[in-house]
Coordinates of C-alpha atoms and ligand atoms in Angstrom, one line a residue:
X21 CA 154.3 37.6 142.8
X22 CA 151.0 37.7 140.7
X23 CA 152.8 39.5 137.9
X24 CA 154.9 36.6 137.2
X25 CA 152.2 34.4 137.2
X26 CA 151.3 35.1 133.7
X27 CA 154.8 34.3 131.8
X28 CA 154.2 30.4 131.1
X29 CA 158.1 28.9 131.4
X30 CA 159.1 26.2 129.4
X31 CA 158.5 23.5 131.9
X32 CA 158.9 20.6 129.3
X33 CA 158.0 20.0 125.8
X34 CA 154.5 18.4 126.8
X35 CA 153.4 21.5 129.3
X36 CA 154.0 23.6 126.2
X37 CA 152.4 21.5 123.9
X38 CA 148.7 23.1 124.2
X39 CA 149.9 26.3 122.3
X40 CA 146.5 26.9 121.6
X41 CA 145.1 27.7 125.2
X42 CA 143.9 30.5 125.8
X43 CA 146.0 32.6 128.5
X44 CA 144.8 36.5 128.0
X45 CA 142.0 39.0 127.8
X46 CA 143.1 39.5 124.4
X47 CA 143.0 35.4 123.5
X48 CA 139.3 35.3 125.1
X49 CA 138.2 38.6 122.9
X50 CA 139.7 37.1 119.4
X51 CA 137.6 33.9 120.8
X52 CA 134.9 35.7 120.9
X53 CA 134.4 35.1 124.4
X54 CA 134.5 38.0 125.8
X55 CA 133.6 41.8 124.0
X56 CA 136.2 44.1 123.1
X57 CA 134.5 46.5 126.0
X58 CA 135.3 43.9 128.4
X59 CA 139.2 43.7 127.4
X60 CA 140.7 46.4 130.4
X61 CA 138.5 44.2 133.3
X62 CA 139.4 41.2 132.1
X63 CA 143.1 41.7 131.6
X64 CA 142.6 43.5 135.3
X65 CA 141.9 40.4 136.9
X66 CA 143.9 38.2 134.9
X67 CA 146.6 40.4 135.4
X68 CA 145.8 38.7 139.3
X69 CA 144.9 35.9 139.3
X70 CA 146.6 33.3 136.3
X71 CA 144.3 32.4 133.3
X72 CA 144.3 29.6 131.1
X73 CA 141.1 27.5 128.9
X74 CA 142.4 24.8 126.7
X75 CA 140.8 23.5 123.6
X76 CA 138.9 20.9 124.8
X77 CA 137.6 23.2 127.6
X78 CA 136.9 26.0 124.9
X79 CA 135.1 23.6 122.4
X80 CA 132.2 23.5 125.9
X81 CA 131.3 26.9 125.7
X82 CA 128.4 28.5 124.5
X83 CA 128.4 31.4 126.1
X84 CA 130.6 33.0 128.6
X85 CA 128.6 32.6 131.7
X86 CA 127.5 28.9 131.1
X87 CA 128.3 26.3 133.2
X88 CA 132.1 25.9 131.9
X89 CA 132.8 29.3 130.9
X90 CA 131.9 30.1 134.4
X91 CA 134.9 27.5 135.5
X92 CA 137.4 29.8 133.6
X93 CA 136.8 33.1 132.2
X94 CA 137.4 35.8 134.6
X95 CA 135.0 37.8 136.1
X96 CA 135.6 41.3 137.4
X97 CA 134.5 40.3 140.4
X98 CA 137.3 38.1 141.4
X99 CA 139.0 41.7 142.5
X100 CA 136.6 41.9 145.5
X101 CA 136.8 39.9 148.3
X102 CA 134.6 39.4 151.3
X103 CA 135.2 39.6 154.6
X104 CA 135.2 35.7 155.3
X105 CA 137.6 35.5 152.5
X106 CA 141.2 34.6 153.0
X107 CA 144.4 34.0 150.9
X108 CA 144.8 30.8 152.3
X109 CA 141.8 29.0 152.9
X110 CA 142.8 25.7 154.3
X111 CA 146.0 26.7 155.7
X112 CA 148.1 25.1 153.0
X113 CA 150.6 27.2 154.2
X114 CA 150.9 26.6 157.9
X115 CA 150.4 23.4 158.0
X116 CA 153.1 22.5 155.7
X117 CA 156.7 21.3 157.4
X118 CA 158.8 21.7 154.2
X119 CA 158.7 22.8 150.8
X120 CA 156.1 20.9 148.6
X121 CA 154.9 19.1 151.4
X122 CA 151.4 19.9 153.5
X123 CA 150.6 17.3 156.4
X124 CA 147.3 17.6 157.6
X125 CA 145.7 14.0 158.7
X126 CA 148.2 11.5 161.1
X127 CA 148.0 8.9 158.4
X128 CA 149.0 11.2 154.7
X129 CA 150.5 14.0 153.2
X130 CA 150.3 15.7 150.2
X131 CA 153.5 16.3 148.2
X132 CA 152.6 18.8 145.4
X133 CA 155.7 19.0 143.0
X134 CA 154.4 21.9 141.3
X135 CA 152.0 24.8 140.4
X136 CA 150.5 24.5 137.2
X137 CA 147.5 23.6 136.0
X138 CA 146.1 22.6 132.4
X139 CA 142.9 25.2 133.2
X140 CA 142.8 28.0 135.6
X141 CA 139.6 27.7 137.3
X142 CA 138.1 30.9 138.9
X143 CA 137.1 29.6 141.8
X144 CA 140.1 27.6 143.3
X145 CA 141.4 27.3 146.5
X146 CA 144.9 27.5 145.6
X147 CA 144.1 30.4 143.2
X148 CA 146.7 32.5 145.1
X149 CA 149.5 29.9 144.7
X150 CA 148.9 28.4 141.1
X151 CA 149.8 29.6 137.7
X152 CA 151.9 29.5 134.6
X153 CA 155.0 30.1 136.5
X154 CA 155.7 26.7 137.5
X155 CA 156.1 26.3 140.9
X156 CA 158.6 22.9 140.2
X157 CA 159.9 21.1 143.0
X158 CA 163.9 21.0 142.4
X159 CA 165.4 17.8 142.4
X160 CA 166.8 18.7 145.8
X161 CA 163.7 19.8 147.1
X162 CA 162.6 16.8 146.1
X163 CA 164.9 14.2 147.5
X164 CA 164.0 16.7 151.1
X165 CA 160.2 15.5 150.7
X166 CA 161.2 12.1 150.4
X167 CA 163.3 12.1 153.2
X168 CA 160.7 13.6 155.1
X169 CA 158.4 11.0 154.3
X170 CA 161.0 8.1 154.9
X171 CA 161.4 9.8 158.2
X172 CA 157.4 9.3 159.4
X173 CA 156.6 5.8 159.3
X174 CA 152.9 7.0 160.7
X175 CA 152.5 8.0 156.9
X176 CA 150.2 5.4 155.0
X177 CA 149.7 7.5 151.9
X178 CA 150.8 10.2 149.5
X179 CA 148.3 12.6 147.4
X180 CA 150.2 14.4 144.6
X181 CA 148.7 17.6 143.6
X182 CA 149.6 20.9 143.3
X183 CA 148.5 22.1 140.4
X184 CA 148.3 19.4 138.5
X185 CA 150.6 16.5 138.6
X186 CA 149.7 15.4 135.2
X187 CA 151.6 17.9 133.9
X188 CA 154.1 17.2 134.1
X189 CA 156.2 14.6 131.8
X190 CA 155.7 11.2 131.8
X191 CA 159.3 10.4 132.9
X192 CA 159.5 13.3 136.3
X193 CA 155.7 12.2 137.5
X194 CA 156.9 8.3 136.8
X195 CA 160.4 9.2 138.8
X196 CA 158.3 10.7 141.2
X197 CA 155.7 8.1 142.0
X198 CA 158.4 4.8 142.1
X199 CA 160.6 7.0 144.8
X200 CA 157.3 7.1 146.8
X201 CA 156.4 3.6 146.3
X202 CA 159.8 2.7 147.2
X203 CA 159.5 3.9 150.5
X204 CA 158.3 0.8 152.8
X205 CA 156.1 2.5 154.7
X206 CA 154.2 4.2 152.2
X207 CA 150.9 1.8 151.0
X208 CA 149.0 3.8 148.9
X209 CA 149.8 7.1 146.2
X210 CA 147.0 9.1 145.3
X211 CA 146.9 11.8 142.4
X212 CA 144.3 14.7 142.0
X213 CA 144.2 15.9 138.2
X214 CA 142.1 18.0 136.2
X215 CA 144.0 17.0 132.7
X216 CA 141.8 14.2 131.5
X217 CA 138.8 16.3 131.1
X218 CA 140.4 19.7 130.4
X219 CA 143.0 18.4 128.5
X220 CA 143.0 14.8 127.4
X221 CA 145.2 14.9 124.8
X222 CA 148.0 15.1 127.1
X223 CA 146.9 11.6 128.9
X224 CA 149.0 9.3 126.3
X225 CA 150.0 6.5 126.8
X226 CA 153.3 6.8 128.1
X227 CA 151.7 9.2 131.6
X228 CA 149.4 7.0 131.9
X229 CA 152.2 4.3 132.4
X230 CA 154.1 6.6 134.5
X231 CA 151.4 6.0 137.1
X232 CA 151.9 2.3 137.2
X233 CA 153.7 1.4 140.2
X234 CA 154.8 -1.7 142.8
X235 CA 151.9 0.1 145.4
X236 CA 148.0 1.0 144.5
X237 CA 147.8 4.2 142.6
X238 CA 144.4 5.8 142.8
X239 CA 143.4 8.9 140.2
X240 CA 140.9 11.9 141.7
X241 CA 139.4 13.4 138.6
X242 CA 138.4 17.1 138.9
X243 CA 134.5 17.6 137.0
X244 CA 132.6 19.9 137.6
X245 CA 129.9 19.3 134.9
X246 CA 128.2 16.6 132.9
X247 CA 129.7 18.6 128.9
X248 CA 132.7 17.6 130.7
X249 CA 133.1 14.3 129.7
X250 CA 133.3 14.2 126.4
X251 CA 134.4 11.1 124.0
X252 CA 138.4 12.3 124.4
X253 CA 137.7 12.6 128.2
X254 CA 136.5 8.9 128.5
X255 CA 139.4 8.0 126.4
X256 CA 141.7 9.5 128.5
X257 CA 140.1 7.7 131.6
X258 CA 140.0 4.6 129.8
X259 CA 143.6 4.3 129.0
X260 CA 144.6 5.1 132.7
X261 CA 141.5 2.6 134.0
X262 CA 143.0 0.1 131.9
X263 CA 146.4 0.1 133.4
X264 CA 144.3 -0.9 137.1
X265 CA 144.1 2.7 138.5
X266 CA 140.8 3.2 139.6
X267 CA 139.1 6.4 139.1
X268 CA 137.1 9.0 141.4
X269 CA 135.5 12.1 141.0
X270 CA 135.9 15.0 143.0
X271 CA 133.3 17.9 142.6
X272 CA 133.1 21.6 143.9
X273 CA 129.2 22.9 144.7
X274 CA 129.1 25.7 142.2
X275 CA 126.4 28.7 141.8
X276 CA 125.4 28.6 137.7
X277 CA 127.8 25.6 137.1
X278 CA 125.8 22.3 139.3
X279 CA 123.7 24.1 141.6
X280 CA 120.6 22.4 140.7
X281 CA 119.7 18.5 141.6
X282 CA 119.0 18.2 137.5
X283 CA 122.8 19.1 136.9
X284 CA 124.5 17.2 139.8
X285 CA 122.6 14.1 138.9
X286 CA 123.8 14.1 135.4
X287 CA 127.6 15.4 136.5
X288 CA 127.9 11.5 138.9
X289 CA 125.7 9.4 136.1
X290 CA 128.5 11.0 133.8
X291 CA 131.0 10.1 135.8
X292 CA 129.8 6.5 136.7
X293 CA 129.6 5.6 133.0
X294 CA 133.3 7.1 132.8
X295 CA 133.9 4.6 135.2
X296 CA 134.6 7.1 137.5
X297 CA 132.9 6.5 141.2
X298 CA 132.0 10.2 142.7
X299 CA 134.1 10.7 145.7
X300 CA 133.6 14.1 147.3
X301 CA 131.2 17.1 146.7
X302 CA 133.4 19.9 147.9
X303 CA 131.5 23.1 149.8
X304 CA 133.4 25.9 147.9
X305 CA 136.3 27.0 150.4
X306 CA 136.1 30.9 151.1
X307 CA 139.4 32.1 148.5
X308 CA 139.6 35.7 147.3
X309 CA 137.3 36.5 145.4
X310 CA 135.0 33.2 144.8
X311 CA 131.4 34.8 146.5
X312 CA 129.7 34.1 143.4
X313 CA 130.3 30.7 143.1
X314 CA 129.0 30.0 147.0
X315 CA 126.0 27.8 147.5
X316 CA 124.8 28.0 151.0
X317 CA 125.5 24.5 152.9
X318 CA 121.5 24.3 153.7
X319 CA 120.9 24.9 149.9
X320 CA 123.7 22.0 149.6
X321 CA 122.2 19.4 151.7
X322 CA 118.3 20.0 150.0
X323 CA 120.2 19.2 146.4
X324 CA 121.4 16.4 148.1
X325 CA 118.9 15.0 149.7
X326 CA 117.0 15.4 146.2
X327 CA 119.4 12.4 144.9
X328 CA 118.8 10.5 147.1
X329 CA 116.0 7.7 146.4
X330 CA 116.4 8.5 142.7
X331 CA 119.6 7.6 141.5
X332 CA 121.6 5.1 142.3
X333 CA 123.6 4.7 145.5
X334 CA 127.2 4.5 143.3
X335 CA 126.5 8.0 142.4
X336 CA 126.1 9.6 145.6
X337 CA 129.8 11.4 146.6
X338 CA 130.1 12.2 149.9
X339 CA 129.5 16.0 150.7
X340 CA 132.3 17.6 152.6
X341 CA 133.2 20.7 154.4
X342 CA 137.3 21.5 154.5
X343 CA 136.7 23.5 158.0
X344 CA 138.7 26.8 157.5
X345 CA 141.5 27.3 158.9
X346 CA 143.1 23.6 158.7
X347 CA 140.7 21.8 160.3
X348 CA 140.1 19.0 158.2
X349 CA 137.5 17.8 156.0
X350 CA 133.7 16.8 157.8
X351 CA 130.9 15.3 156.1
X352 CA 127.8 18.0 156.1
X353 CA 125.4 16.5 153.6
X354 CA 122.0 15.5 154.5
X355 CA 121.5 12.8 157.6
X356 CA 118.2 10.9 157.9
X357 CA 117.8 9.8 161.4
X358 CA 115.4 11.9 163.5
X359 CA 116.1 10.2 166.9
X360 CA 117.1 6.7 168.0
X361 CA 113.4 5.6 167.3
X362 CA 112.7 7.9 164.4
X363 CA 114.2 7.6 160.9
X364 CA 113.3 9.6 157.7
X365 CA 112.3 7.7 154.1
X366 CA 113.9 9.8 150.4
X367 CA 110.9 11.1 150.9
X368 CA 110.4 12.8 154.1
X369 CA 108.5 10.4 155.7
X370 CA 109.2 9.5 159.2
X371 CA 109.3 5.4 160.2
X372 CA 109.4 4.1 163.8
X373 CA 112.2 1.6 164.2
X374 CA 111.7 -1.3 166.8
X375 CA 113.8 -1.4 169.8
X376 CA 115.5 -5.1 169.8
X377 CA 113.4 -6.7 172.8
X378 CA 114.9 -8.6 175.3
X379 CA 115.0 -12.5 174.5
X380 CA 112.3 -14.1 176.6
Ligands
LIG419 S1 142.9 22.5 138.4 FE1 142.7 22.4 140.7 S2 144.6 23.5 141.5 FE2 144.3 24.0 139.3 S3 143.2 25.9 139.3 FE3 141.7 24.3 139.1 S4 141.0 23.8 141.2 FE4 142.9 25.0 141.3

């Protein structure tokens, strides 16, 4: 399958329109990313796992093993996995009923109506599954997920992802979001996008209308890093924001990328002044190949806890576990109440809490 992850198809005019990224070991060596030594291991695990770093993306990089050209270069590495590694992490796969369509929660779904992504990032939980190939829901297949959705009245809400359903064009994501909103049943559409940092160019004017809809429509943003939001990014926010979509960030914990309380403290002040309210701080989930992004939970919940007391509540995202295996997501981050008597301060300092005495 991997092999024909690397021939981009011709999706539409707009998926194609980034000619410059960056999609080989021998793009990243005439960048000057990588050294011409480096070319066989490279083109090894691309050869595995899809690659792609888009302008904006490469314009962040300083060197290769910064905090963004961590996110996306490949790393010989990725071609070992350990033990507690599996293809499909979150079972994706067996929790899904139809084609395009996983159902994990009573209440949503996600429908994702294809496979491609603006950036390939090397740590993804999907990394097995995504790629240049496409991935595109048929029209049929389509029409299926919506009839299975019109089927379950018990479903409240629909997250589009896949990939990324920002690329695809403004007039297939808009047919796609006013069939969902159409259905009664159906109060609330979601969509999870790395685009408008990785690739704001693409967010014009006319996407960002496609998003408009008779129901709410909420926008997950994918950052990883504070570089990431640069003046194009918060334009590209700002022109969706604008059209009453609120934002959220969602966040991976990554080793060399936000592993430090410095870094993840600038990543959600970044984000709140791209109007963007941190949502979830993702524990990395256990794909092929990722070990060298993994921050140990305990590790997680210490650079949490560091936040707290020091910036503002806004920028705190919630810290969350996707239990392997299909389990669903649980908070894990740091909790501060000792005992029903006992509660800890930011910092670390116990306080007695008095019991409600009985009115006399
Ligand atoms: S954009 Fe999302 S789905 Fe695509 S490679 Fe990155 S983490 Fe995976």
């Amino acid at each position: 399958m991997l092999s024909t992850l690397r021939t981009p198809i011709g999706l539409t005019h707009y998926a194609m329109r980034s000619t410059p990224t960056l999609r080989t070991a021998g793009d990243l060596v005439a960048a000057g990313l990588i050294s011409p030594d480096r070319h066989d291991a490279i083109a090894a695990v691309e050869g595995r796992y899809a690659m792609a770093l888009t302008p904006a993306m490469r314009a962040l990089i300083e060197q290769s093993d910064d905090p963004i050209g961590r996110q996306f270069i490949p790393d010989p590495a990725e071609l070992i996995s350990a033990t507690h590694e599996t293809s499909d992490p979150i079972a994706d796969d067996a929790l899904s009923p139809i084609k395009g369509v996983v159902h994990r929660y009573p209440d949503r779904a996600l429908l994702k109506p294809l496979l491609v992504c603006p950036v390939y990032c090397r740590f993804c939980f999907r990394r097995e599954h995504v790629g240049p190939d496409g991935g595109l829901l048929t029209e049929d297949e389509l029409q299926s997920a919506y009839r299975w959705f019109a089927d379950r009245p018990e479903i409240r809400e629909v997250i589009l992802t896949g990939g990324d359903p920002l690329m695809l064009s403004p007039r297939r994501l808009g047919a796609i979001i006013a069939a969902l909103a159409a259905i009664p049943h159906i109060e609330l559409l979601r969509v999870h996008t790395r685009v408008p940092t990785a690739d704001p160019s693409r967010v014009t004017d006319a996407l960002a209308d496609a998003m408009q809809a008779a129901k709410p429509v909420w926008l997950a943003v994918h950052a990883n890093h504070a570089r990431e939001f640069t003046s194009q990014a918060r334009a590209a926010l700002g022109r969706i924001l604008v059209r009453g979509i609120p934002l959220l960030g969602q966040s991976v914990l990554l080793r060399g990328v936000n592993d430090s309380a410095e870094a993840l403290e600038a990543l959600f002040r970044a984000m709140l002044s791209a109007r963007v309210k941190p949502y979830y701080l993702h524990q990395l989930d256990p794909a092929p190949g990722t070990a060298r992004f993994h921050v140990p939970i305990e590790e997680g919940r210490r650079l949490l806890a560091a936040l707290r007391g020091r910036v503002t509540g806004l920028a705190w995202p919630t810290y969350v576990l996707d239990i392997p295996g299909g389990h669903g997501k649980v908070p894990v981050g740091p909790d501060y109440l000792d005992s029903e008597d006992q509660v800890r301060d930011a910092s670390g300092h116990g306080h007695r809490l008095a019991r409600p005495s009985p009115p006399v």
